[in-house]
mmCIF file of C-alpha atoms in Angstrom:
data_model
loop_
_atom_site.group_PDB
_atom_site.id
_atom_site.type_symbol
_atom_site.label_atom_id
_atom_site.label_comp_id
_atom_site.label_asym_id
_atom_site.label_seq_id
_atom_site.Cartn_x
_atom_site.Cartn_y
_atom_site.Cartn_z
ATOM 1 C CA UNK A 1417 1.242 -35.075 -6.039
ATOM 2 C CA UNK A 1418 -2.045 -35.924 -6.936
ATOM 3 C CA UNK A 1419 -5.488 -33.571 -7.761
ATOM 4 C CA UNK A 1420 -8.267 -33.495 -4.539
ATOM 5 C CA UNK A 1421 -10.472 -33.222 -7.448
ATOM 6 C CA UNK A 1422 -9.345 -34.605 -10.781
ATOM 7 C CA UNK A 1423 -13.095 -33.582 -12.239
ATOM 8 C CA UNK A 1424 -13.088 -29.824 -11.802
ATOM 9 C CA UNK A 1425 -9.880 -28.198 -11.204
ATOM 10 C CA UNK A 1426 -9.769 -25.052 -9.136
ATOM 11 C CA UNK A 1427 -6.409 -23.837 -8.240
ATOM 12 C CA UNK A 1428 -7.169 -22.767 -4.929
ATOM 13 C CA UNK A 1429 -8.873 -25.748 -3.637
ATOM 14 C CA UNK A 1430 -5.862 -27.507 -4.959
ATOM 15 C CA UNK A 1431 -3.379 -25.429 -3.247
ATOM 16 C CA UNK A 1432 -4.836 -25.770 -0.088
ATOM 17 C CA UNK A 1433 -5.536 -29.589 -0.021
ATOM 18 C CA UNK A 1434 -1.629 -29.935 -1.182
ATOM 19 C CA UNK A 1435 -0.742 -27.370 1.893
ATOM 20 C CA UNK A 1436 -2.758 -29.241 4.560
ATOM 21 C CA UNK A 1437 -1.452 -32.806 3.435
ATOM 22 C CA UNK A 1438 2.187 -31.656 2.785
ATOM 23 C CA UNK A 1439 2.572 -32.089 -0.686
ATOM 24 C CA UNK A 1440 3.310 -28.577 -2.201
ATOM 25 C CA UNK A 1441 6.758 -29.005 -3.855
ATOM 26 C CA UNK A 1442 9.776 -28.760 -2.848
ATOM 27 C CA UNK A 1443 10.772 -25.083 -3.264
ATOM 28 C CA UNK A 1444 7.385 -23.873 -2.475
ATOM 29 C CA UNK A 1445 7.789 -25.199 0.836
ATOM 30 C CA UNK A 1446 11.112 -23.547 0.847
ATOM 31 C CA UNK A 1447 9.890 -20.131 0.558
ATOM 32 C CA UNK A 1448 7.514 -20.249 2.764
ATOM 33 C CA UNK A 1449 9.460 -21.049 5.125
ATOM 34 C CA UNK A 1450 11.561 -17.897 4.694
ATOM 35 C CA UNK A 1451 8.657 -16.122 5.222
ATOM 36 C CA UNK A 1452 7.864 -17.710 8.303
ATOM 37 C CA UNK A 1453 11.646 -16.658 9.541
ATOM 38 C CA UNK A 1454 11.122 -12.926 8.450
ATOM 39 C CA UNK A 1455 10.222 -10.211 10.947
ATOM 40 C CA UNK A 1456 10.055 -7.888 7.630
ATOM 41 C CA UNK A 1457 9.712 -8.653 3.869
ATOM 42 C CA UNK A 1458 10.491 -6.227 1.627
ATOM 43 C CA UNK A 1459 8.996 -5.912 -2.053
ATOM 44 C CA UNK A 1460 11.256 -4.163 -4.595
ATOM 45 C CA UNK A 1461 10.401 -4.088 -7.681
ATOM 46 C CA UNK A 1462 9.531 -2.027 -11.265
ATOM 47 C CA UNK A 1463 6.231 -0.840 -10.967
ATOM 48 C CA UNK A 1464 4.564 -2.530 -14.440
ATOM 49 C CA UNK A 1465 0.883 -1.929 -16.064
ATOM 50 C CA UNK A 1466 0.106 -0.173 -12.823
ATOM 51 C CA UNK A 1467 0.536 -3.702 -10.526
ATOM 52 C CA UNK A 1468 3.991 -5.850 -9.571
ATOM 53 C CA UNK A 1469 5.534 -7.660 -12.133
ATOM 54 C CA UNK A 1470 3.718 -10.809 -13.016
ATOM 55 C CA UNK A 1471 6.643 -13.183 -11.685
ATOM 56 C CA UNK A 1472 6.518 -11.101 -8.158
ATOM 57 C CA UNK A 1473 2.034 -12.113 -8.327
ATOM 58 C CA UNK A 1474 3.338 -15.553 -9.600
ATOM 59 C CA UNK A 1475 5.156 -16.068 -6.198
ATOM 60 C CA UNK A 1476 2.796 -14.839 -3.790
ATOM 61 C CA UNK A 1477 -0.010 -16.663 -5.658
ATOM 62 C CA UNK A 1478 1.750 -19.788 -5.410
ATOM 63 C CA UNK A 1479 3.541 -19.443 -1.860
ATOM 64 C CA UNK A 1480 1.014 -17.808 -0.227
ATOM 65 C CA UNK A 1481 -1.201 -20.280 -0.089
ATOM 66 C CA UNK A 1482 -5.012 -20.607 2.163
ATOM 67 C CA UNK A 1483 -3.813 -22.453 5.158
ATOM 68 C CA UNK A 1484 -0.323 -20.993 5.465
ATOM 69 C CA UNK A 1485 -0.902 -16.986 4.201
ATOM 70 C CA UNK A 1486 -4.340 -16.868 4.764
ATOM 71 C CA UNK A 1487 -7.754 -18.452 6.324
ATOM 72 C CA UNK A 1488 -10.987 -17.377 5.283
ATOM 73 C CA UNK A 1489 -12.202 -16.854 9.098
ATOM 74 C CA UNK A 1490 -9.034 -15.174 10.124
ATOM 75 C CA UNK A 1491 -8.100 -12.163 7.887
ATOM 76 C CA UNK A 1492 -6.466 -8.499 8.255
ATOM 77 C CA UNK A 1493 -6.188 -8.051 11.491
ATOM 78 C CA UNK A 1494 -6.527 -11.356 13.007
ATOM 79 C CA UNK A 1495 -4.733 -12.714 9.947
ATOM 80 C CA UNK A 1496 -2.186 -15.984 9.600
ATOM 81 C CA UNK A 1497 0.698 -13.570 9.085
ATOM 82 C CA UNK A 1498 -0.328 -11.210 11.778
ATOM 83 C CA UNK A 1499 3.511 -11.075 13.235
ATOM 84 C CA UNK A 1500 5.018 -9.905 9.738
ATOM 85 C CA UNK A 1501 5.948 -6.150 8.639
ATOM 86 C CA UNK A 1502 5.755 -5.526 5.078
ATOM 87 C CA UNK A 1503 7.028 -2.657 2.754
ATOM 88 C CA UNK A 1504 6.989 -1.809 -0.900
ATOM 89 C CA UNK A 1505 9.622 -0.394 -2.529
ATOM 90 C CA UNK A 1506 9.528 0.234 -6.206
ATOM 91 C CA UNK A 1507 10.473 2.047 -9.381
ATOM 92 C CA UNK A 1508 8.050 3.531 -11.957
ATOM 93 C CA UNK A 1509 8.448 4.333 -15.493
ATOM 94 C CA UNK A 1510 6.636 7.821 -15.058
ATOM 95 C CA UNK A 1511 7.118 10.879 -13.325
ATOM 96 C CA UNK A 1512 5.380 11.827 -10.048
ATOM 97 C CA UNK A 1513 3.817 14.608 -12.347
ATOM 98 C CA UNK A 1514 2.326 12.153 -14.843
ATOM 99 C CA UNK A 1515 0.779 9.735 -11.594
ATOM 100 C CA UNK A 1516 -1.125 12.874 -10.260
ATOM 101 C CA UNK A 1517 -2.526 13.549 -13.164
ATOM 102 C CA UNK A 1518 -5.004 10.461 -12.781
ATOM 103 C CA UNK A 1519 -5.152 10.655 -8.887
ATOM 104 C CA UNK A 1520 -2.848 9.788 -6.166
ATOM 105 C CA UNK A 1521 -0.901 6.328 -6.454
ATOM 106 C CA UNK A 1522 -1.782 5.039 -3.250
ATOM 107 C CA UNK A 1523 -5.522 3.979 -5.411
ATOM 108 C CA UNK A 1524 -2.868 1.670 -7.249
ATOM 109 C CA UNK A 1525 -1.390 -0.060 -3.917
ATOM 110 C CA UNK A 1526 -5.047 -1.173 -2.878
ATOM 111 C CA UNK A 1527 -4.888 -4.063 -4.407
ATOM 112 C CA UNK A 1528 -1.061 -5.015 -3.100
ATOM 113 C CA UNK A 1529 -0.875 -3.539 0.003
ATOM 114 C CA UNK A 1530 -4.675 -3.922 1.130
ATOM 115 C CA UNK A 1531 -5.879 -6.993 -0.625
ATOM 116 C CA UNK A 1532 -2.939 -9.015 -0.299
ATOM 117 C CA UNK A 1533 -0.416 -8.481 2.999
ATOM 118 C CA UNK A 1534 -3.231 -6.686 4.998
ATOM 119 C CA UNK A 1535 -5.732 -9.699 4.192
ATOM 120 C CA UNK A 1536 -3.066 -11.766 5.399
ATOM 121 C CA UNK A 1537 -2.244 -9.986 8.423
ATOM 122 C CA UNK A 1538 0.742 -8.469 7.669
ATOM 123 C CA UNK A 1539 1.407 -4.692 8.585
ATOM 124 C CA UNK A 1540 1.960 -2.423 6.176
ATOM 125 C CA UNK A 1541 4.985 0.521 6.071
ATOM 126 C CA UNK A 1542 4.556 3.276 3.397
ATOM 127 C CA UNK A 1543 5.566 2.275 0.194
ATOM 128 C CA UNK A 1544 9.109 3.954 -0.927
ATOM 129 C CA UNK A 1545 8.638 5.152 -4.290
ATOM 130 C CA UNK A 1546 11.686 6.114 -6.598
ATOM 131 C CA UNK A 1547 9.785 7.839 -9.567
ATOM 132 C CA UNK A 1548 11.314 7.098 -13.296
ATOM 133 C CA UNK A 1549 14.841 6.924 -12.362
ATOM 134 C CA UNK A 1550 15.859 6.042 -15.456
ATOM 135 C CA UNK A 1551 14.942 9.746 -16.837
ATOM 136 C CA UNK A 1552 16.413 12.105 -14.046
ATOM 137 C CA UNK A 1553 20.249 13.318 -13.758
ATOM 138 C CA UNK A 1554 22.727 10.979 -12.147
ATOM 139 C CA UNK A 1555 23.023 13.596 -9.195
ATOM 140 C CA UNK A 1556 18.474 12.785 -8.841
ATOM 141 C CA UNK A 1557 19.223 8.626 -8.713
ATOM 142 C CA UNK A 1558 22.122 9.231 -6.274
ATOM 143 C CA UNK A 1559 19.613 11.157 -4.322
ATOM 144 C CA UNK A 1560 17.368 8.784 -4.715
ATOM 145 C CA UNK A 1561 19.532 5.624 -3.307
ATOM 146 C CA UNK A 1562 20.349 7.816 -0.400
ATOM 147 C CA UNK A 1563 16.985 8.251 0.888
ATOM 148 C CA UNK A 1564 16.654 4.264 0.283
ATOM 149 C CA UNK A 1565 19.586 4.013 2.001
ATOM 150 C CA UNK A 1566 18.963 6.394 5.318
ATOM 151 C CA UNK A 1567 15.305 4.957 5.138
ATOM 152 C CA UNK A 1568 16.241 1.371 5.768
ATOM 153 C CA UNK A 1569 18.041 2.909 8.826
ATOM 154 C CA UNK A 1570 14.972 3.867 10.547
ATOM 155 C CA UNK A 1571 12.353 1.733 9.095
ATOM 156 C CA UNK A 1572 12.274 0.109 12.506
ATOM 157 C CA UNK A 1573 11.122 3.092 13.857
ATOM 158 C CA UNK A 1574 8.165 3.817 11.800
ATOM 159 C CA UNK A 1575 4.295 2.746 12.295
ATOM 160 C CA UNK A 1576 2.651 1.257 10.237
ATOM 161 C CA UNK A 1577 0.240 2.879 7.719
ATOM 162 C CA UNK A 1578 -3.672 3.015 8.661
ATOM 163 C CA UNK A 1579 -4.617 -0.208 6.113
ATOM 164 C CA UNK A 1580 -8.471 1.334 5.842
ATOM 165 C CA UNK A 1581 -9.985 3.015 2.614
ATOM 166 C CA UNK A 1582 -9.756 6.386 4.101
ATOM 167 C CA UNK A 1583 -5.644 5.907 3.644
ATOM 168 C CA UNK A 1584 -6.211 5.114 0.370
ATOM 169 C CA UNK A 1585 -8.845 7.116 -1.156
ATOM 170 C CA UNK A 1586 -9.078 10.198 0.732
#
């Protein structure tokens, strides 16, 4: 489509304009709407430089888009994706041992779980956490996919997670 402001580009702005008049692409479009259709949307990924992979930010930076993810007057609680349940599930390269050393890991889902699904609205389950499975036994990753396994059983069940600081940081 065309720029709402060919003179000083800002992504955002740009986003937005092509959300309210229709004209994100194709696939965009797409993807949000399997958002819209999801009760619960799961993250899995590799943990990477302490943050999701920079294709997994590439999507939600250009699918979640102001006017569709999020409005500046209506955020956590009262957010545009209020109705949505969200977990993270990922893999990490170090040991649970090595992550305590430098404090707990929940200071490293702030950013993700806080500042991007709770801003939107979406509730937050704990974030299932399979530490370096590359680097335990085969009987430890077996373990591992069975607690992934008997987890998605009951994830109905659980509450969501307390989306405050105090969660966080305490």
């Amino acid at each position: 489509g065309h720029l709402h402001n060919s003179e000083a580009f800002n992504y955002g702005v740009e986003t937005w304009e092509a959300y309210k008049r229709g004209g994100l692409s194709k696939d965009l479009v797409e993807e949000q709407r399997k958002v819209q259709e999801a009760d619960l949307l799961i993250f899995q990924f590799p943990l990477f430089w302490f943050n999701m992979p920079a294709i997994l930010k590439g999507w939600m930076d250009r699918v979640w888009v102001q006017g569709f993810a999020y409005d500046l007057s209506k955020s956590y609680d009262g957010g545009l994706l209020q109705d949505k349940l969200s977990l993270f599930s990922f893999t990490t390269g170090g040991s649970k041992e090595k992550y305590a050393i430098r404090g707990d890991i929940r200071y490293l889902l702030w950013p993700m779980q806080h500042g991007i699904m709770h801003f939107c609205g979406v509730k937050v389950l704990e974030p299932h956490i399979c530490y370096a499975p590359e680097n335990v036994s085969e009987e430890k990753r077996k373990e591992m996919l069975t607690a992934w396994t008997q987890r998605l059983k009951t994830l109905w069940k659980e509450e969501p997670i307390d989306c405050s600081p105090e969660w966080y940081f305490k």
